[in-house]
Coordinates of C-alpha atoms and ligand atoms in Angstrom, one line a residue:
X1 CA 0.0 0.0 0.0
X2 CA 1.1 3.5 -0.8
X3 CA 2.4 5.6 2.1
X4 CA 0.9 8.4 2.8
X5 CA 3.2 12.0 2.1
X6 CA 5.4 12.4 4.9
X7 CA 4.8 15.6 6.7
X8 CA 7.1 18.1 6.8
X9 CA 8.3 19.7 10.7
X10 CA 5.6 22.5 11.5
X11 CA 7.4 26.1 11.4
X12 CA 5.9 27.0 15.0
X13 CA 8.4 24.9 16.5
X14 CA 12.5 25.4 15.8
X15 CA 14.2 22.1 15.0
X16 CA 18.0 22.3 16.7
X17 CA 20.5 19.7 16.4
X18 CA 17.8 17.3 15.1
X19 CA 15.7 17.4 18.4
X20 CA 12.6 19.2 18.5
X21 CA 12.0 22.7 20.9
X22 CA 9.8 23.6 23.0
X23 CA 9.4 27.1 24.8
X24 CA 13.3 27.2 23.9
X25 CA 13.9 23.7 25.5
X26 CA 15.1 20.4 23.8
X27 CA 12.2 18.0 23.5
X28 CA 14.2 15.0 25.2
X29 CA 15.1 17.3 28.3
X30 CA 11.5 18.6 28.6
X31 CA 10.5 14.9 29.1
X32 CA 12.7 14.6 32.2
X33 CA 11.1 17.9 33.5
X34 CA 7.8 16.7 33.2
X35 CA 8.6 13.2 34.9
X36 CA 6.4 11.3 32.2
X37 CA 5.2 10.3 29.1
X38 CA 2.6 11.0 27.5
X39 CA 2.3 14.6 28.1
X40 CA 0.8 17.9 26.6
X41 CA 2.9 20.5 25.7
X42 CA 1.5 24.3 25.1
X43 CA 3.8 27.1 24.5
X44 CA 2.7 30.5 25.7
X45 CA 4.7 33.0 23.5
X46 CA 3.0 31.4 20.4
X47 CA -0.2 31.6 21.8
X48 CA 0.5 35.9 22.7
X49 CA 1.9 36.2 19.1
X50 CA -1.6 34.5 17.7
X51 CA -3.5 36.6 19.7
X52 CA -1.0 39.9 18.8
X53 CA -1.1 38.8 15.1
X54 CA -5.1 38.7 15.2
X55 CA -5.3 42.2 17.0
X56 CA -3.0 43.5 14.6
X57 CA -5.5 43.2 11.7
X58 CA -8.8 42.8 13.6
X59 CA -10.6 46.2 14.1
X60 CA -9.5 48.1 17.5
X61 CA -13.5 47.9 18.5
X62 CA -13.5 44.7 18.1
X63 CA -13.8 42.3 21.6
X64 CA -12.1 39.0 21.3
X65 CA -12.7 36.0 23.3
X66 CA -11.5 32.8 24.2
X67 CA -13.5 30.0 23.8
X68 CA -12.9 27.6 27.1
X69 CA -14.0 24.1 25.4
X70 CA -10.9 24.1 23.0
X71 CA -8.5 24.4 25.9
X72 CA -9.3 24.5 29.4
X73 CA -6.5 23.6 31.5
X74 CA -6.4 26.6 34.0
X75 CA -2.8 27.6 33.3
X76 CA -3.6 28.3 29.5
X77 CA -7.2 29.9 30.4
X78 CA -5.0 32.3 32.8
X79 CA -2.9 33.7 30.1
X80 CA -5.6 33.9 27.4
X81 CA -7.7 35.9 29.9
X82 CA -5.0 38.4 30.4
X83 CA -4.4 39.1 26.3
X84 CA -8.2 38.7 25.6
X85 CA -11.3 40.6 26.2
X86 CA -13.3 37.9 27.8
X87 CA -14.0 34.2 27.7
X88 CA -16.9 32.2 26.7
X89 CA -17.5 29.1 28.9
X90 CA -20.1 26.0 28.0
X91 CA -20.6 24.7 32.0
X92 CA -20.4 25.6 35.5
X93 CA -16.8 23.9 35.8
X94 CA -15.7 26.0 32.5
X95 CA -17.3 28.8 34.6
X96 CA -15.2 28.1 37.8
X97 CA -12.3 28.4 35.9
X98 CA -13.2 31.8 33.7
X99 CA -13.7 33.4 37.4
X100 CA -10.8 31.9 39.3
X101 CA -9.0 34.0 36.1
X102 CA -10.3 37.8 37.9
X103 CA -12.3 38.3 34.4
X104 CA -14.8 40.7 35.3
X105 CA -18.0 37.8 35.4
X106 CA -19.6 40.8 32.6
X107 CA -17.1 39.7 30.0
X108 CA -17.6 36.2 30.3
X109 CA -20.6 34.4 28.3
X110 CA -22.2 31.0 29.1
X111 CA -23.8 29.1 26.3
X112 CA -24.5 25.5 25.9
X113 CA -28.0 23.4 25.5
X114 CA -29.4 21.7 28.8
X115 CA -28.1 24.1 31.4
X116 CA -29.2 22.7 34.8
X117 CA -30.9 24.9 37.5
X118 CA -27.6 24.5 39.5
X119 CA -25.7 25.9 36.7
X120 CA -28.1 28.4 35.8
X121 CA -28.3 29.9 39.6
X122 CA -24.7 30.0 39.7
X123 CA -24.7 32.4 36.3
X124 CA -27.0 34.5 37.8
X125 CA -25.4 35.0 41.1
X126 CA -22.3 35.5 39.2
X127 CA -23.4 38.2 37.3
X128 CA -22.2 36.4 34.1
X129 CA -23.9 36.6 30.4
X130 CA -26.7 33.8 29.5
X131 CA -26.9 32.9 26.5
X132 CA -30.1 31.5 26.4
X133 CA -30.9 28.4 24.4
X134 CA -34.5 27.8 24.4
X135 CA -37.9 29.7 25.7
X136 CA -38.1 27.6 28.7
X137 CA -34.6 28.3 29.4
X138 CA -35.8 32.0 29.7
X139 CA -38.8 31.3 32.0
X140 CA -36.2 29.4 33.9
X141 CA -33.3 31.8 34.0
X142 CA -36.3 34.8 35.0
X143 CA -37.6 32.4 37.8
X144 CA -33.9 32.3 39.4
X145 CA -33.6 36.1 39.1
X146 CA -36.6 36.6 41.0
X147 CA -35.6 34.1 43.8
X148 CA -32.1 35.6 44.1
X149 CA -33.3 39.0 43.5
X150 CA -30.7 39.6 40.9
X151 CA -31.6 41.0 37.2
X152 CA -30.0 38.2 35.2
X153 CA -27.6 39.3 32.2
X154 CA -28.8 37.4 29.4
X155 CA -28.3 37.3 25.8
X156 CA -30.7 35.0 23.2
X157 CA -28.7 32.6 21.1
X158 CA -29.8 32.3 17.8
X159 CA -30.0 29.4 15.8
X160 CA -29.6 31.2 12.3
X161 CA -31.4 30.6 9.1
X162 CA -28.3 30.1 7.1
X163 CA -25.0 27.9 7.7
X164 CA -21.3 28.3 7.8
X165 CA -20.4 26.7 4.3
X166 CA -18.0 23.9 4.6
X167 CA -17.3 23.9 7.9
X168 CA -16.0 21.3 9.6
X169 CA -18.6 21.6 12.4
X170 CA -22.0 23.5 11.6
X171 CA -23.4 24.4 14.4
X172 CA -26.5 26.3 13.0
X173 CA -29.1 26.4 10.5
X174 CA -31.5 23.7 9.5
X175 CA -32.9 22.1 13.3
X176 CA -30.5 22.4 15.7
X177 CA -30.4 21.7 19.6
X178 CA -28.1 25.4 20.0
X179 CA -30.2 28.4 20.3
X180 CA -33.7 29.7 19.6
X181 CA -34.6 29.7 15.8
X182 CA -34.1 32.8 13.9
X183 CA -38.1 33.2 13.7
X184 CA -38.8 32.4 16.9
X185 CA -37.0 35.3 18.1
X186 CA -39.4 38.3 17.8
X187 CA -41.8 36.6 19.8
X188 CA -39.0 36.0 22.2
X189 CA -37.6 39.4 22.6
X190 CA -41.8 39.9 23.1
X191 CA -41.1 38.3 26.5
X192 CA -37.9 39.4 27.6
X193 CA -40.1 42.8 28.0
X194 CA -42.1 41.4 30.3
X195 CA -39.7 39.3 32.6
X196 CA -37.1 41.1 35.0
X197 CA -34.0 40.8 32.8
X198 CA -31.4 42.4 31.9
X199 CA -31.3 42.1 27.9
X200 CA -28.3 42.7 26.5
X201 CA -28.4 41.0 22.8
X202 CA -27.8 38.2 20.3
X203 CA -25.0 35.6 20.2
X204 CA -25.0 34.2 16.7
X205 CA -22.9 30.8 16.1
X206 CA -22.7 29.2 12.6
X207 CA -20.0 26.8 12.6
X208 CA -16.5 25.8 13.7
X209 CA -13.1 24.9 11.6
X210 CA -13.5 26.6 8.5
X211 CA -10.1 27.8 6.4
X212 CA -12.3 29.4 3.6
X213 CA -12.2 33.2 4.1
X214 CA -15.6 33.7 1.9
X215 CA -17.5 31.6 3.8
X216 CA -16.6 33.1 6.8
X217 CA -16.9 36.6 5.6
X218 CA -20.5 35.5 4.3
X219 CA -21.4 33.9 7.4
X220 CA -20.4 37.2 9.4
X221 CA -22.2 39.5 7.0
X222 CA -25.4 37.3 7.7
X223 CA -25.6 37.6 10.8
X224 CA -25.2 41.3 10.8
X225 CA -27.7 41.2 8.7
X226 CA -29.8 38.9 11.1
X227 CA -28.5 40.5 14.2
X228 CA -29.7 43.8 12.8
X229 CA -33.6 42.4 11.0
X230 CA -33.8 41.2 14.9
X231 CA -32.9 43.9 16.8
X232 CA -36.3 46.1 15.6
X233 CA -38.2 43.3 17.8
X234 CA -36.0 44.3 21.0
X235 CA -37.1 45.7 24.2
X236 CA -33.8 47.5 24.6
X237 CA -31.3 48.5 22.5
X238 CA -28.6 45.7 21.7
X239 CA -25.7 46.0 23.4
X240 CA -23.6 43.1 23.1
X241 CA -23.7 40.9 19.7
X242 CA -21.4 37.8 19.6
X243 CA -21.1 36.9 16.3
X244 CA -19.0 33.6 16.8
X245 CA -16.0 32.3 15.6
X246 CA -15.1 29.1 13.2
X247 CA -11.7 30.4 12.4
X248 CA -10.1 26.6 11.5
X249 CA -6.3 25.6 11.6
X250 CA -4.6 23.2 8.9
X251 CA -4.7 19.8 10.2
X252 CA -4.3 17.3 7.3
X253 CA -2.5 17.1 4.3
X254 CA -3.6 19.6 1.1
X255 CA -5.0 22.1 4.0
X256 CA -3.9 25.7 3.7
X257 CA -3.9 27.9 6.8
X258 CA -6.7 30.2 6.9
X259 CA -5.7 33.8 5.9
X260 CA -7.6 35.9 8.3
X261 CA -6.8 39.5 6.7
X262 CA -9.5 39.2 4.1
X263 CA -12.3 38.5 7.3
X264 CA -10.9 40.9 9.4
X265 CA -11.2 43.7 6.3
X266 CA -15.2 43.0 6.0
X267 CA -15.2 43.3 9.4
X268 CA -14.7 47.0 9.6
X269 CA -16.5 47.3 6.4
X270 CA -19.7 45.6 8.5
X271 CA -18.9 47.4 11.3
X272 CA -18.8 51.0 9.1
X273 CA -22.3 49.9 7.7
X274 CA -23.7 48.6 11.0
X275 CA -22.7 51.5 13.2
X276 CA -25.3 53.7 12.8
X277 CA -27.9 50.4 13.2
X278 CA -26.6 48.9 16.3
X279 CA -25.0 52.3 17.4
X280 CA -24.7 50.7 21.2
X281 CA -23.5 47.4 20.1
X282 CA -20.1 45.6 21.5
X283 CA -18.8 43.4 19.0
X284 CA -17.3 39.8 20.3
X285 CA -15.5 37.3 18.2
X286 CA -14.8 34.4 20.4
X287 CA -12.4 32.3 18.8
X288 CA -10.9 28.5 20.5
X289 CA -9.3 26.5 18.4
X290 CA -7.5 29.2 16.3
X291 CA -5.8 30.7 19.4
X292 CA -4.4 27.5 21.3
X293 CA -4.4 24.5 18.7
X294 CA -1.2 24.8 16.8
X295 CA 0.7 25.9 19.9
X296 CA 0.7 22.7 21.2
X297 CA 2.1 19.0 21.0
X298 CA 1.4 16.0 22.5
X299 CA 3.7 13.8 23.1
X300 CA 4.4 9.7 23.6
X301 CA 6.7 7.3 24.0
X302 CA 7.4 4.1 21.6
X303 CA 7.1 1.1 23.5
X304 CA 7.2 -1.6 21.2
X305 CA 7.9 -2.2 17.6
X306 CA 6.2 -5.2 15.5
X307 CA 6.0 -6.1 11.8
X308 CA 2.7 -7.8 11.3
X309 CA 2.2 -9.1 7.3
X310 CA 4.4 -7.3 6.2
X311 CA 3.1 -3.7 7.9
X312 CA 5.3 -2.4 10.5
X313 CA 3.1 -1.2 13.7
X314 CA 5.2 1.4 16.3
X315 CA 3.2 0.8 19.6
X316 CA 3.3 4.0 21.9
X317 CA 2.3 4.4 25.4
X318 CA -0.2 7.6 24.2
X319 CA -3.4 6.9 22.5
X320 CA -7.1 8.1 21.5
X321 CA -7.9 7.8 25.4
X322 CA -5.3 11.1 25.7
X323 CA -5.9 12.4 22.0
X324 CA -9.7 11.4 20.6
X325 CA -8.6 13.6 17.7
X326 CA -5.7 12.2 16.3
X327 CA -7.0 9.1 16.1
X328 CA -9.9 10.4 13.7
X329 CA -12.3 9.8 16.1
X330 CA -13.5 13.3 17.4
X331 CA -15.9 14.3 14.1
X332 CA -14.0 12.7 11.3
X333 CA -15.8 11.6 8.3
X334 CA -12.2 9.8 7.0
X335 CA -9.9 9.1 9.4
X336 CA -6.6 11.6 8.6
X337 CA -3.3 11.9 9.8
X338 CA -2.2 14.9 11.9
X339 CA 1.3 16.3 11.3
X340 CA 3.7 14.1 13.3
X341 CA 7.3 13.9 13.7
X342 CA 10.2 12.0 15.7
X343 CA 10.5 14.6 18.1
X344 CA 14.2 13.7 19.0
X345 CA 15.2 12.2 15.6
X346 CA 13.7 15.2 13.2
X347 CA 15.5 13.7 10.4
X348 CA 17.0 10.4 9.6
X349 CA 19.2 9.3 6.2
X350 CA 16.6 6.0 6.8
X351 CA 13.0 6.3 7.1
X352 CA 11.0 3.7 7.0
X353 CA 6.4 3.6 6.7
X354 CA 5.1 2.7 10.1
X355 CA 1.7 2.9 11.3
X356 CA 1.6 4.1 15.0
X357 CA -1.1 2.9 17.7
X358 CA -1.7 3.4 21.2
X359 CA -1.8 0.5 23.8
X360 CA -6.0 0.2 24.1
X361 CA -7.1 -3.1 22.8
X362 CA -9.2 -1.4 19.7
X363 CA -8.5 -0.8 16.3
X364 CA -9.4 2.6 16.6
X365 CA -6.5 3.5 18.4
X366 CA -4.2 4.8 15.6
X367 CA -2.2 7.8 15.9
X368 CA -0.5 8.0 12.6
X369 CA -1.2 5.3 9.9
X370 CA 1.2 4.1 6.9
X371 CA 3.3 7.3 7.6
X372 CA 7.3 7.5 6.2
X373 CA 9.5 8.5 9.4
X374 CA 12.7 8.3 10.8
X375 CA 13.3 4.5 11.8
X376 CA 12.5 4.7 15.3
X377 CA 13.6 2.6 18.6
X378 CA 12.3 2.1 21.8
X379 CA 12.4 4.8 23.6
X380 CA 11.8 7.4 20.9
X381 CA 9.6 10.4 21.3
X382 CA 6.7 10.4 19.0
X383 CA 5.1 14.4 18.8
X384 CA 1.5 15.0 17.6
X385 CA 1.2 18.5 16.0
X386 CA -1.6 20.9 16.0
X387 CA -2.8 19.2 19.2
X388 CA -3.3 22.6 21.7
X389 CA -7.0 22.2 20.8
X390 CA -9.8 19.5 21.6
X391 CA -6.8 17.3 22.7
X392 CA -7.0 16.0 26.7
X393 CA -10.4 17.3 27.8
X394 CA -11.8 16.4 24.0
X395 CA -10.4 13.0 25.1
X396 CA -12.1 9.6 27.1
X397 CA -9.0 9.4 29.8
X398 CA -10.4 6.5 31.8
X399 CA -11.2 4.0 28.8
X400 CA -8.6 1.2 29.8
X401 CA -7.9 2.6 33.0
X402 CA -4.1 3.8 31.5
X403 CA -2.4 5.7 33.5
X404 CA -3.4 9.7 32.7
X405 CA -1.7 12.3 30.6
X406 CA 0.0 15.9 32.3
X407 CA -0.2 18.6 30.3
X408 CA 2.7 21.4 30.7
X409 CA 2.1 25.3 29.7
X410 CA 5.8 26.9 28.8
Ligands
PLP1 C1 -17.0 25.4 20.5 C2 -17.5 26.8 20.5 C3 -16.6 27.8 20.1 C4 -15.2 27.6 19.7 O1 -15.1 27.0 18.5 P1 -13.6 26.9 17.8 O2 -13.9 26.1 16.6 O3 -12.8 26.1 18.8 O4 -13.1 28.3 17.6 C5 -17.1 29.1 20.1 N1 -18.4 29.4 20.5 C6 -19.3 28.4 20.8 C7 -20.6 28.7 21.2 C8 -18.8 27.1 20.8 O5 -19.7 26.1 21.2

């Protein structure tokens, strides 16, 4: 069978005397620092210069958040919080973590379907932003407010009538379980001007992972559109309109980073249009994968080597039950290979096509198959790319009781 292309090293992360680096520090040494394998490796300068490169080009009015689900180990959630404008969080535990940060709780927004009355309470005595899913999630959200005696901040989420074209993950359009549908929502802002809240506007998600600048630019000018047809129905003035993310990252081979310059110029054009329409409106952007994911590695350790028929298998002691993602199981259609490399053997004069697999007892557990490398021995440190995003906590930890993964912020 026909190898797949080898990948070449990923620029993000220097290659010096054939060992990969880190945050400035030789792969094989950052092992011994972290006392194990597998581990998780994020690097904090390229997160800042991802988040400096976007400012740079995004429009100075323009508030951008982090999205907690991509990445939420507290160290990395710290730092983003400090070179963002707020964070968007999906639960009460992403919600512990936004606030243990010191963001103020009004720059921090709470979506997700199936918010319990526990979780809801806690928003409201928090003081952060609901984005409210569904009418009886209102009723439910007013009913707190009254008990606590607290206006809740809340915002509708709106299930759009149009989708993010080829995204990776739609997340709107057509019948969804996020948000209240598009023409639902007059009749919905209706009631929000009869209940004790505190309305403050629209948080409009169309999809996630998309590397197309024109479908991103169209979603975004459709839901100014939508944001805008909407507001005439409001009790209030809008104040806040999210307008999501989906800004993707190259993962597989063929895929071309996403050139966010063209987006970020129809931004100001929409805001120039929009101003005088939404005069009052803040503007969010909350972006997750496209601030963390390609700052980070995950890294394994080969355990075993074994030709089977002719196919030579590289067993590892890291696997889909650390990294769902890599092994094509998080959402792929096909399973792909994520850039990989021999993270203390860059380059060899002899490579050789190996499949790598993790040590569950399932044939889904594949990190890397029919891939040209370095010949590789025991001991050797195997390094997932692009892995800084939907890696551990997108991952089943416990399946096979193996022993769990540490992940390191440099
Ligand atoms: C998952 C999610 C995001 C982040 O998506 P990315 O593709 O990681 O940027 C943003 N907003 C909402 C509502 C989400 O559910």
């Amino acid at each position: 069978m026909k190898a797949t292309p080898r990948h070449e090293t990923m620029a993000q992360f220097p290659v010096q005397d054939n060992q990969l680096q880190i945050g400035g520090i030789p792969l094989s040494t950052l092992a011994a620092r972290v006392g194990q394998t597998p581990f998780y490796a994020y690097d904090r300068q390229l997160i800042s210069a991802r988040v400096s490169a976007l400012r740079a080009i995004l429009p100075d009015t323009i508030h951008l958040h982090y999205a907690i689900k991509a990445n939420s180990m507290p160290a990395v959630v710290q730092h983003l919080s400090a070179i963002t404008d707020g964070l968007d969080v999906a639960s009460l535990g992403e919600m512990k973590i936004a606030l243990d940060t010191g963001v103020s709780p009004g720059n921090i927004s709470f979506a997700g379907p199936g918010k319990t009355d526990k979780e809801l309470t806690a928003a409201v005595a928090a003081g952060v932003i609901i984005n409210m899913e569904s009418e009886g999630e209102m009723e439910r959200v007013a009913n707190i407010g009254n008990a606590l005696s607290i206006r809740p901040r809340v915002s509708i989420r709106v299930n759009p009538d149009f989708e993010l074209k080829t995204s990776g993950m739609k997340m709107g359009g057509g019948p969804k379980p996020f948000g209240i549908d598009a023409e639902r929502v007059p009749e919905v802002l209706r009631r929000i001007g009869s209940l004790e809240l505190d309305f403050r506007g629209f948080h409009i998600f169309s999809g996630s992972q998309n590397l197309r600048p024109e479908a991103l630019i169209e979603a975004q000018t459709k839901t100014f559109e939508l944001a805008w047809r909407l507001s005439e129905h409001a009790p209030s003035p809008i104040e806040w309109l999210n307008i999501g993310g989906g800004f993707g990252i190259p993962y597989f081979p063929g895929e071309k980073a996403l050139d966010p310059a063209p987006v970020a110029e129809n931004l100001q054009t929409l805001l120039n249009n929009y101003a005088p329409r939404l005069p009052e409106a803040e503007i969010v952007i909350e972006l997750g994968r496209y601030l963390v994911g390609e700052a980070g590695i995950y890294v394994c350790e080969v355990i075993d080597k074994k030709v089977s028929r002719g196919e030579t298998f590289v067993v590892t002691n890291g696997g889909l039950h650390h990294h769902l993602a890599a092994s094509g199981n998080f959402g792929q259609v096909i399973r792909k290979n994520y850039p990989v490399c021999v993270g203390n053997r860059v380059s060899s004069g002899t490579t050789e096509v190996v499949s790598i697999v993790g040590p569950l007892c399932t044939p889904l557990d594949i990190l890397a198959g029919k891939m040209e490398l370095p010949v590789m021995e025991i001991g050797d440190l195997v390094v997932i790319y692009q892995s800084g995003a939907y890696g551990l906590n997108a991952s089943p930890q416990d399946f096979l009781s193996h022993p769990h993964t540490v992940e390191v912020l440099l």
